[in-house]
Amino acid sequence: MSQSRYQRVLLKISGEGLCREGGFGIDGEQLSKIGQEIKQVADTGVQIALVVGGGNFIRGEKLSKTTPIHAATAHYMGMLGTVINGLAVQDTLEHLGMVTRLQSAVAVDRVCEKFIRRRAIRHLEKGRIVVLAGGTGNPFVTTDSCAALRGIELGVDVVMKATKVDGVYSTDPKTDPQAQFYPRLNYNQVIDQRLKVMDVSAIDLCQQSSLPILVFNLMQPGNLLRVIRGETVGTLISKD
Ligand code: UDP
């Protein structure tokens, strides 16, 4: 069965992956594209957990700086945005024939399950794609930290961070043509060089558990499947 290098993976999709470039909200075409990429991978039999971001709706820190909204409230609003994305991703995947469960760290009983680690693992074992929303359930952190945390809790083999560029660069390749691409890095290099990959807390969590992080371009058709097959795609961050 296994055309996959991994048995169980966690894919982190940012909110910006669900809307048009620089946009807000949800774009049907983007959703369908991402759904197709995930379907190819689900068909290999690999177990998939997804963490969805919410930056296409609200980023707590930014909102609290520009409004009278308390920072904690703004972060909770951000978490609720990820639940909206989770619902959109769930229906997209089911529309394409995949079986899914949506779990949220913030209880929204009418629309999804609560995040329960053992239940999530059971779903994965049964071949269901588990969509994780609501972030960690706590304000002042991001869904990157949630991806690291859930990756460790669910015992995945790799955290895959989907981006719109090919991996990790020395500087932003969209604005700097001299930006250097890194095919491999260790956790300390990422932290010491302050490379913009994930929050330092997320990198730190992965380092503590020696959980590899693979940063890759999800917008390149077939890339997710290539990653799963173990082809050299993106940037691999690990202990050596
Ligand atoms: N958030 C939070 N706790 C979490 C995860 C997310 O408070 O555990 C809030 C935070 O305000 C964040 C927003 O939800 O800015 C949206 O998540 P994120 O910025 O990680 O989304 P992404 O950039 O991945 O789209």
mmCIF file of C-alpha atoms in Angstrom, residues 5-212:
data_model
loop_
_atom_site.group_PDB
_atom_site.id
_atom_site.type_symbol
_atom_site.label_atom_id
_atom_site.label_comp_id
_atom_site.label_asym_id
_atom_site.label_seq_id
_atom_site.Cartn_x
_atom_site.Cartn_y
_atom_site.Cartn_z
ATOM 1 C CA ARG A 5 7.708 7.609 3.033
ATOM 2 C CA TYR A 6 5.632 8.521 6.081
ATOM 3 C CA GLN A 7 2.882 6.768 7.971
ATOM 4 C CA ARG A 8 1.299 9.780 9.644
ATOM 5 C CA VAL A 9 1.800 13.451 8.787
ATOM 6 C CA LEU A 10 0.564 16.826 9.926
ATOM 7 C CA LEU A 11 -0.007 19.476 7.286
ATOM 8 C CA LYS A 12 -0.256 23.102 8.350
ATOM 9 C CA ILE A 13 -2.220 25.305 5.971
ATOM 10 C CA SER A 14 -2.205 29.044 6.590
ATOM 11 C CA GLY A 15 -5.308 31.117 6.102
ATOM 12 C CA GLU A 16 -3.578 32.896 3.213
ATOM 13 C CA GLY A 17 -3.551 29.575 1.370
ATOM 14 C CA LEU A 18 -7.341 29.643 1.329
ATOM 15 C CA CYS A 19 -7.813 33.071 -0.228
ATOM 16 C CA ARG A 20 -6.450 34.875 -3.264
ATOM 17 C CA GLU A 21 -3.092 36.638 -3.070
ATOM 18 C CA GLY A 22 -3.342 39.444 -0.536
ATOM 19 C CA GLY A 23 -7.023 38.734 -0.144
ATOM 20 C CA PHE A 24 -9.500 38.186 2.643
ATOM 21 C CA GLY A 25 -11.938 35.357 3.300
ATOM 22 C CA ILE A 26 -12.252 32.133 1.360
ATOM 23 C CA ASP A 27 -11.747 31.502 -2.336
ATOM 24 C CA GLY A 28 -13.439 28.476 -3.878
ATOM 25 C CA GLU A 29 -10.732 27.911 -6.478
ATOM 26 C CA GLN A 30 -7.976 27.893 -3.863
ATOM 27 C CA LEU A 31 -9.961 25.501 -1.687
ATOM 28 C CA SER A 32 -10.484 23.102 -4.585
ATOM 29 C CA LYS A 33 -6.793 23.223 -5.555
ATOM 30 C CA ILE A 34 -5.693 22.386 -2.025
ATOM 31 C CA GLY A 35 -8.362 19.699 -1.749
ATOM 32 C CA GLN A 36 -7.061 18.002 -4.923
ATOM 33 C CA GLU A 37 -3.500 18.029 -3.596
ATOM 34 C CA ILE A 38 -4.629 16.441 -0.336
ATOM 35 C CA LYS A 39 -6.696 13.839 -2.180
ATOM 36 C CA GLN A 40 -3.641 12.584 -4.095
ATOM 37 C CA VAL A 41 -1.877 12.066 -0.791
ATOM 38 C CA ALA A 42 -4.841 10.539 1.023
ATOM 39 C CA ASP A 43 -5.055 7.970 -1.791
ATOM 40 C CA THR A 44 -1.570 6.685 -0.857
ATOM 41 C CA GLY A 45 -2.936 5.576 2.521
ATOM 42 C CA VAL A 46 -0.905 8.005 4.615
ATOM 43 C CA GLN A 47 -2.687 9.249 7.735
ATOM 44 C CA ILE A 48 -3.278 13.017 7.578
ATOM 45 C CA ALA A 49 -3.951 15.593 10.263
ATOM 46 C CA LEU A 50 -4.463 19.175 9.092
ATOM 47 C CA VAL A 51 -3.997 22.320 11.142
ATOM 48 C CA VAL A 52 -5.702 25.309 9.589
ATOM 49 C CA GLY A 53 -4.672 28.917 10.235
ATOM 50 C CA GLY A 54 -6.929 31.938 10.254
ATOM 51 C CA GLY A 55 -4.882 34.838 8.938
ATOM 52 C CA ASN A 56 -7.314 35.277 6.029
ATOM 53 C CA PHE A 57 -9.834 36.517 8.608
ATOM 54 C CA ILE A 58 -8.169 37.839 11.740
ATOM 55 C CA ARG A 59 -4.721 37.995 13.257
ATOM 56 C CA GLY A 60 -5.187 38.772 16.920
ATOM 57 C CA GLU A 61 -2.104 40.868 17.427
ATOM 58 C CA LYS A 62 -2.772 43.148 14.465
ATOM 59 C CA LEU A 63 -6.468 43.560 15.303
ATOM 60 C CA SER A 64 -5.800 44.493 18.919
ATOM 61 C CA LYS A 65 -3.316 47.182 17.843
ATOM 62 C CA THR A 66 -5.751 48.925 15.536
ATOM 63 C CA THR A 67 -9.004 48.661 17.522
ATOM 64 C CA PRO A 68 -10.253 48.977 21.115
ATOM 65 C CA ILE A 69 -10.535 45.177 21.226
ATOM 66 C CA HIS A 70 -8.550 43.607 24.064
ATOM 67 C CA ALA A 71 -5.624 41.516 22.835
ATOM 68 C CA ALA A 72 -6.988 38.310 24.371
ATOM 69 C CA THR A 73 -10.396 38.858 22.748
ATOM 70 C CA ALA A 74 -8.733 39.551 19.407
ATOM 71 C CA HIS A 75 -6.807 36.287 19.654
ATOM 72 C CA TYR A 76 -10.001 34.365 20.462
ATOM 73 C CA MET A 77 -11.573 35.991 17.405
ATOM 74 C CA GLY A 78 -8.577 34.739 15.406
ATOM 75 C CA MET A 79 -9.173 31.226 16.718
ATOM 76 C CA LEU A 80 -12.819 31.399 15.677
ATOM 77 C CA GLY A 81 -11.617 32.361 12.192
ATOM 78 C CA THR A 82 -9.725 29.082 12.036
ATOM 79 C CA VAL A 83 -12.965 27.240 12.826
ATOM 80 C CA ILE A 84 -14.596 28.896 9.800
ATOM 81 C CA ASN A 85 -11.641 27.727 7.685
ATOM 82 C CA GLY A 86 -11.858 24.256 9.201
ATOM 83 C CA LEU A 87 -15.488 23.951 8.149
ATOM 84 C CA ALA A 88 -14.598 25.077 4.631
ATOM 85 C CA VAL A 89 -11.719 22.614 4.357
ATOM 86 C CA GLN A 90 -13.788 19.767 5.779
ATOM 87 C CA ASP A 91 -16.587 20.209 3.259
ATOM 88 C CA THR A 92 -14.107 20.589 0.404
ATOM 89 C CA LEU A 93 -12.379 17.324 1.271
ATOM 90 C CA GLU A 94 -15.667 15.472 1.715
ATOM 91 C CA HIS A 95 -16.890 16.836 -1.604
ATOM 92 C CA LEU A 96 -13.846 15.155 -3.148
ATOM 93 C CA GLY A 97 -14.718 11.832 -1.498
ATOM 94 C CA MET A 98 -12.505 11.876 1.587
ATOM 95 C CA VAL A 99 -13.790 11.000 5.057
ATOM 96 C CA THR A 100 -13.006 13.689 7.606
ATOM 97 C CA ARG A 101 -13.553 14.799 11.175
ATOM 98 C CA LEU A 102 -13.276 18.397 12.323
ATOM 99 C CA GLN A 103 -12.023 18.935 15.872
ATOM 100 C CA SER A 104 -11.646 22.308 17.538
ATOM 101 C CA ALA A 105 -9.689 23.321 20.619
ATOM 102 C CA VAL A 106 -12.373 25.961 21.213
ATOM 103 C CA ALA A 107 -15.691 24.227 21.815
ATOM 104 C CA VAL A 108 -18.211 24.950 19.048
ATOM 105 C CA ASP A 109 -20.456 21.957 19.699
ATOM 106 C CA ARG A 110 -22.963 22.591 16.935
ATOM 107 C CA VAL A 111 -20.470 22.268 14.145
ATOM 108 C CA CYS A 112 -17.560 20.078 15.232
ATOM 109 C CA GLU A 113 -16.044 17.785 17.818
ATOM 110 C CA LYS A 114 -13.792 19.022 20.589
ATOM 111 C CA PHE A 115 -10.124 18.246 20.222
ATOM 112 C CA ILE A 116 -9.551 15.009 22.123
ATOM 113 C CA ARG A 117 -6.138 13.537 21.453
ATOM 114 C CA ARG A 118 -7.063 9.874 21.717
ATOM 115 C CA ARG A 119 -10.152 10.356 19.575
ATOM 116 C CA ALA A 120 -8.109 12.194 16.952
ATOM 117 C CA ILE A 121 -5.627 9.321 16.842
ATOM 118 C CA ARG A 122 -8.457 6.813 16.459
ATOM 119 C CA HIS A 123 -9.862 8.786 13.527
ATOM 120 C CA LEU A 124 -6.442 8.787 11.891
ATOM 121 C CA GLU A 125 -6.085 5.043 12.386
ATOM 122 C CA LYS A 126 -9.437 4.580 10.671
ATOM 123 C CA GLY A 127 -8.206 6.554 7.671
ATOM 124 C CA ARG A 128 -10.169 9.716 8.398
ATOM 125 C CA ILE A 129 -8.537 13.053 7.756
ATOM 126 C CA VAL A 130 -8.590 15.031 10.990
ATOM 127 C CA VAL A 131 -8.970 18.764 10.504
ATOM 128 C CA LEU A 132 -7.803 20.640 13.586
ATOM 129 C CA ALA A 133 -9.205 24.122 14.190
ATOM 130 C CA GLY A 134 -9.315 26.589 17.060
ATOM 131 C CA GLY A 135 -5.525 26.642 17.322
ATOM 132 C CA THR A 136 -4.276 25.618 20.748
ATOM 133 C CA GLY A 137 -7.372 27.103 22.396
ATOM 134 C CA ASN A 138 -5.149 29.688 24.096
ATOM 135 C CA PRO A 139 -4.562 33.321 23.104
ATOM 136 C CA PHE A 140 -1.185 34.899 22.279
ATOM 137 C CA VAL A 141 0.133 32.030 20.201
ATOM 138 C CA THR A 142 -0.306 31.096 16.564
ATOM 139 C CA THR A 143 -1.407 28.068 14.617
ATOM 140 C CA ASP A 144 2.272 27.301 13.880
ATOM 141 C CA SER A 145 2.754 26.503 17.552
ATOM 142 C CA CYS A 146 -0.461 24.524 17.383
ATOM 143 C CA ALA A 147 0.948 22.495 14.459
ATOM 144 C CA ALA A 148 4.075 21.629 16.442
ATOM 145 C CA LEU A 149 2.087 20.779 19.556
ATOM 146 C CA ARG A 150 -0.475 18.602 17.800
ATOM 147 C CA GLY A 151 2.234 16.996 15.692
ATOM 148 C CA ILE A 152 3.933 15.808 18.864
ATOM 149 C CA GLU A 153 0.674 14.797 20.561
ATOM 150 C CA LEU A 154 -0.507 12.793 17.577
ATOM 151 C CA GLY A 155 2.861 11.140 16.993
ATOM 152 C CA VAL A 156 3.278 12.259 13.389
ATOM 153 C CA ASP A 157 6.471 11.570 11.443
ATOM 154 C CA VAL A 158 6.770 15.093 10.060
ATOM 155 C CA VAL A 159 5.159 18.528 10.284
ATOM 156 C CA MET A 160 4.690 19.901 6.792
ATOM 157 C CA LYS A 161 4.362 23.647 6.594
ATOM 158 C CA ALA A 162 2.706 24.715 3.362
ATOM 159 C CA THR A 163 3.864 28.037 1.940
ATOM 160 C CA LYS A 164 3.656 29.965 -1.323
ATOM 161 C CA VAL A 165 7.438 29.869 -1.861
ATOM 162 C CA ASP A 166 9.698 26.863 -2.409
ATOM 163 C CA GLY A 167 11.009 26.557 1.140
ATOM 164 C CA VAL A 168 13.225 28.526 3.503
ATOM 165 C CA TYR A 169 15.369 31.389 2.175
ATOM 166 C CA SER A 170 17.902 33.721 3.805
ATOM 167 C CA THR A 171 15.583 36.656 3.035
ATOM 168 C CA ASP A 172 12.185 37.060 1.407
ATOM 169 C CA PRO A 173 12.582 35.741 -2.181
ATOM 170 C CA LYS A 174 9.556 37.758 -3.293
ATOM 171 C CA THR A 175 11.389 41.018 -2.630
ATOM 172 C CA ASP A 176 15.082 40.015 -2.694
ATOM 173 C CA PRO A 177 16.426 38.367 -5.889
ATOM 174 C CA GLN A 178 19.660 37.518 -3.974
ATOM 175 C CA ALA A 179 17.789 35.415 -1.424
ATOM 176 C CA GLN A 180 19.587 32.114 -0.818
ATOM 177 C CA PHE A 181 17.549 28.904 -0.726
ATOM 178 C CA TYR A 182 18.301 26.351 2.006
ATOM 179 C CA PRO A 183 17.485 22.719 1.159
ATOM 180 C CA ARG A 184 18.407 21.549 4.704
ATOM 181 C CA LEU A 185 18.706 23.247 8.063
ATOM 182 C CA ASN A 186 18.903 22.241 11.682
ATOM 183 C CA TYR A 187 16.700 23.756 14.385
ATOM 184 C CA ASN A 188 19.500 25.918 15.824
ATOM 185 C CA GLN A 189 20.287 27.450 12.441
ATOM 186 C CA VAL A 190 16.646 28.477 12.066
ATOM 187 C CA ILE A 191 16.523 30.019 15.526
ATOM 188 C CA ASP A 192 19.998 31.635 15.491
ATOM 189 C CA GLN A 193 19.613 33.128 12.011
ATOM 190 C CA ARG A 194 16.027 34.183 12.818
ATOM 191 C CA LEU A 195 14.832 32.615 9.601
ATOM 192 C CA LYS A 196 11.160 33.215 8.967
ATOM 193 C CA VAL A 197 9.801 29.693 9.059
ATOM 194 C CA MET A 198 7.545 29.311 12.058
ATOM 195 C CA ASP A 199 7.422 30.914 15.520
ATOM 196 C CA VAL A 200 10.457 30.247 17.641
ATOM 197 C CA SER A 201 8.211 28.424 20.125
ATOM 198 C CA ALA A 202 7.075 26.053 17.359
ATOM 199 C CA ILE A 203 10.656 25.344 16.286
ATOM 200 C CA ASP A 204 11.650 24.854 19.900
ATOM 201 C CA LEU A 205 8.845 22.346 20.494
ATOM 202 C CA CYS A 206 9.828 20.364 17.403
ATOM 203 C CA GLN A 207 13.474 20.419 18.456
ATOM 204 C CA GLN A 208 12.637 19.042 21.895
ATOM 205 C CA SER A 209 10.855 16.091 20.288
ATOM 206 C CA SER A 210 13.187 15.763 17.280
ATOM 207 C CA LEU A 211 10.155 16.197 15.044
ATOM 208 C CA PRO A 212 11.250 17.134 11.496
#
